[in-house]
Amino acid sequence: MNLARAYIEVEDFDNALAILEQLPEDNKYTAVLKYYVYFHQGDSENMERIKAQLPTEVASLPPSLPDFGIPMSPLLAKL
């Protein structure tokens, strides 16, 4: 998940999604990241599919990244 988040931070959504697709669908953090990626890719069909899996308080908001992020991550330099 951290590698997917690093790709998201540098707006490489295709690679982020490739990583996220390998992770279990039932993980809420994975779902939030996929929701965010699909939003930025303009994929409304998959956005709606993922939105249905999210808690109502998350699904009712515009897609956003959780606050904890990975600032200064050594992964960012490797991308």
XYZ file of N, CA and C in Angstrom:
237
model
N 0.811 -1.195 0.000
C 0.000 0.000 0.000
C 0.852 1.255 0.000
N 1.986 1.191 0.687
C 2.848 2.380 0.723
C 3.410 2.703 -0.654
N 3.740 1.675 -1.437
C 4.239 1.930 -2.787
C 3.134 2.556 -3.637
N 1.920 2.070 -3.526
C 0.798 2.657 -4.256
C 0.617 4.108 -3.834
N 0.712 4.371 -2.557
C 0.566 5.750 -2.062
C 1.681 6.635 -2.602
N 2.894 6.106 -2.701
C 4.001 6.885 -3.253
C 3.724 7.222 -4.715
N 3.212 6.268 -5.484
C 2.853 6.550 -6.875
C 1.764 7.625 -6.956
N 0.812 7.555 -6.055
C -0.250 8.570 -6.029
C 0.344 9.950 -5.751
N 1.278 10.022 -4.834
C 1.896 11.306 -4.481
C 2.572 11.964 -5.680
N 3.098 11.154 -6.603
C 3.749 11.725 -7.790
C 2.815 11.690 -9.002
N 1.537 11.442 -8.740
C 0.465 11.432 -9.740
C 0.690 10.412 -10.860
N 1.281 9.275 -10.494
C 1.431 8.156 -11.430
C 0.303 7.176 -11.111
N -0.902 7.523 -11.544
C -2.096 6.787 -11.155
C -2.171 5.386 -11.774
N -1.594 5.209 -12.959
C -1.611 3.885 -13.582
C -0.814 2.878 -12.757
N 0.388 3.263 -12.329
C 1.188 2.358 -11.506
C 0.573 2.169 -10.121
N -0.017 3.223 -9.586
C -0.687 3.100 -8.286
C -1.804 2.071 -8.377
N -2.592 2.158 -9.430
C -3.705 1.227 -9.588
C -3.205 -0.201 -9.809
N -2.108 -0.355 -10.550
C -1.541 -1.695 -10.764
C -1.165 -2.342 -9.432
N -0.635 -1.557 -8.518
C -0.293 -2.074 -7.181
C -1.567 -2.365 -6.392
N -2.502 -1.425 -6.399
C -3.734 -1.585 -5.621
C -4.564 -2.772 -6.079
N -4.523 -3.101 -7.360
C -5.279 -4.242 -7.879
C -4.769 -5.570 -7.321
N -3.565 -5.589 -6.809
C -2.986 -6.806 -6.244
C -3.351 -6.999 -4.772
N -3.965 -5.994 -4.171
C -4.291 -6.033 -2.747
C -5.734 -6.476 -2.538
N -6.039 -7.009 -1.353
C -7.409 -7.458 -1.071
C -8.431 -6.326 -1.191
N -9.559 -6.624 -1.801
C -10.637 -5.636 -2.005
C -11.308 -5.221 -0.701
N -11.251 -6.059 0.328
C -11.990 -5.782 1.554
C -11.270 -4.815 2.498
N -10.093 -4.337 2.121
C -9.350 -3.402 2.951
C -9.856 -1.982 2.676
N -10.315 -1.293 3.701
C -10.914 0.038 3.525
C -9.898 1.066 3.045
N -8.656 0.982 3.507
C -7.637 1.932 3.054
C -7.361 1.733 1.562
N -7.286 0.481 1.124
C -7.109 0.185 -0.298
C -8.272 0.761 -1.100
N -9.484 0.595 -0.591
C -10.674 1.112 -1.278
C -10.633 2.632 -1.388
N -10.208 3.314 -0.343
C -10.112 4.774 -0.370
C -9.091 5.211 -1.416
N -7.967 4.520 -1.477
C -6.949 4.867 -2.466
C -7.449 4.611 -3.887
N -8.138 3.488 -4.092
C -8.691 3.196 -5.419
C -9.720 4.257 -5.810
N -10.556 4.637 -4.881
C -11.568 5.665 -5.117
C -10.900 6.957 -5.592
N -9.828 7.329 -4.923
C -9.084 8.531 -5.272
C -8.467 8.411 -6.673
N -7.844 7.265 -6.953
C -7.210 7.041 -8.256
C -8.250 7.058 -9.371
N -9.345 6.339 -9.178
C -10.390 6.314 -10.205
C -10.939 7.720 -10.466
N -11.064 8.517 -9.422
C -11.513 9.900 -9.588
C -10.567 10.667 -10.517
N -9.276 10.531 -10.268
C -8.289 11.266 -11.063
C -8.128 10.693 -12.468
N -8.550 9.478 -12.672
C -8.522 8.883 -14.003
C -9.837 9.118 -14.752
N -10.814 9.682 -14.078
C -12.110 9.937 -14.702
C -12.919 8.663 -14.934
N -12.666 7.643 -14.129
C -13.345 6.345 -14.268
C -14.538 6.297 -13.308
N -15.660 6.894 -13.725
C -16.820 7.004 -12.839
C -17.468 5.649 -12.554
N -17.398 4.720 -13.475
C -17.993 3.394 -13.249
C -17.302 2.683 -12.086
N -15.981 2.644 -12.092
C -15.255 1.999 -10.993
C -15.332 2.820 -9.719
N -15.414 4.136 -9.855
C -15.588 4.982 -8.669
C -16.857 4.602 -7.917
N -17.949 4.435 -8.657
C -19.231 4.088 -8.031
C -19.176 2.698 -7.400
N -18.470 1.776 -8.051
C -18.341 0.415 -7.508
C -17.591 0.445 -6.173
N -16.512 1.207 -6.126
C -15.724 1.307 -4.896
C -16.479 2.121 -3.845
N -17.150 3.160 -4.268
C -17.907 4.015 -3.343
C -18.917 3.199 -2.541
N -19.515 2.200 -3.171
C -20.498 1.354 -2.490
C -19.864 0.539 -1.362
N -18.554 0.359 -1.386
C -17.848 -0.414 -0.358
C -17.381 0.454 0.805
N -17.403 1.753 0.610
C -16.878 2.667 1.623
C -17.925 3.001 2.683
N -17.466 3.306 3.901
C -18.401 3.783 4.920
C -19.087 5.059 4.434
N -20.320 5.269 4.827
C -21.118 6.412 4.373
C -20.421 7.738 4.614
N -19.761 7.896 5.758
C -19.108 9.179 6.064
C -17.935 9.457 5.121
N -17.345 8.433 4.530
C -16.263 8.617 3.561
C -16.850 8.788 2.158
N -17.816 7.950 1.813
C -18.410 7.965 0.480
C -19.180 9.257 0.189
N -19.609 9.950 1.240
C -20.383 11.178 1.031
C -19.494 12.391 0.743
N -18.175 12.226 0.870
C -17.229 13.319 0.632
C -16.547 13.161 -0.722
N -16.002 14.238 -1.262
C -15.214 14.104 -2.491
C -13.986 13.228 -2.221
N -13.509 12.502 -3.225
C -12.337 11.648 -3.016
C -11.149 12.457 -2.509
N -10.517 11.963 -1.470
C -9.334 12.623 -0.917
C -8.436 11.575 -0.290
N -7.199 11.949 -0.064
C -6.244 11.037 0.556
C -6.307 11.192 2.069
N -6.130 10.088 2.779
C -6.043 10.188 4.240
C -4.882 11.107 4.624
N -4.993 11.786 5.728
C -4.036 12.811 6.142
C -2.625 12.323 6.426
N -2.441 11.084 6.864
C -1.116 10.706 7.341
C -0.071 10.653 6.251
N -0.393 10.419 5.006
C 0.517 10.533 3.868
C 1.857 9.854 4.052
N 2.773 10.185 3.176
C 4.133 9.670 3.297
C 5.139 10.767 2.945
N 5.022 11.930 3.570
C 5.965 12.992 3.242
C 7.397 12.561 3.554
N 8.306 12.973 2.689
C 9.733 12.675 2.846
C 10.036 11.178 2.742
N 9.145 10.402 2.172
C 9.371 8.978 2.038
C 10.526 8.707 1.096
N 11.403 7.748 1.433
C 12.479 7.388 0.509
C 11.934 6.742 -0.761
N 10.683 6.269 -0.734
C 10.092 5.683 -1.933
C 9.911 6.733 -3.025
N 9.596 7.960 -2.655
C 9.347 9.007 -3.642
C 10.580 9.247 -4.526
N 11.746 9.193 -3.938
C 12.968 9.439 -4.708
C 13.239 8.325 -5.720
N 12.695 7.162 -5.480
C 12.946 6.022 -6.364
C 11.985 5.959 -7.540
N 10.953 6.794 -7.536
C 9.980 6.746 -8.618
C 10.380 7.603 -9.793
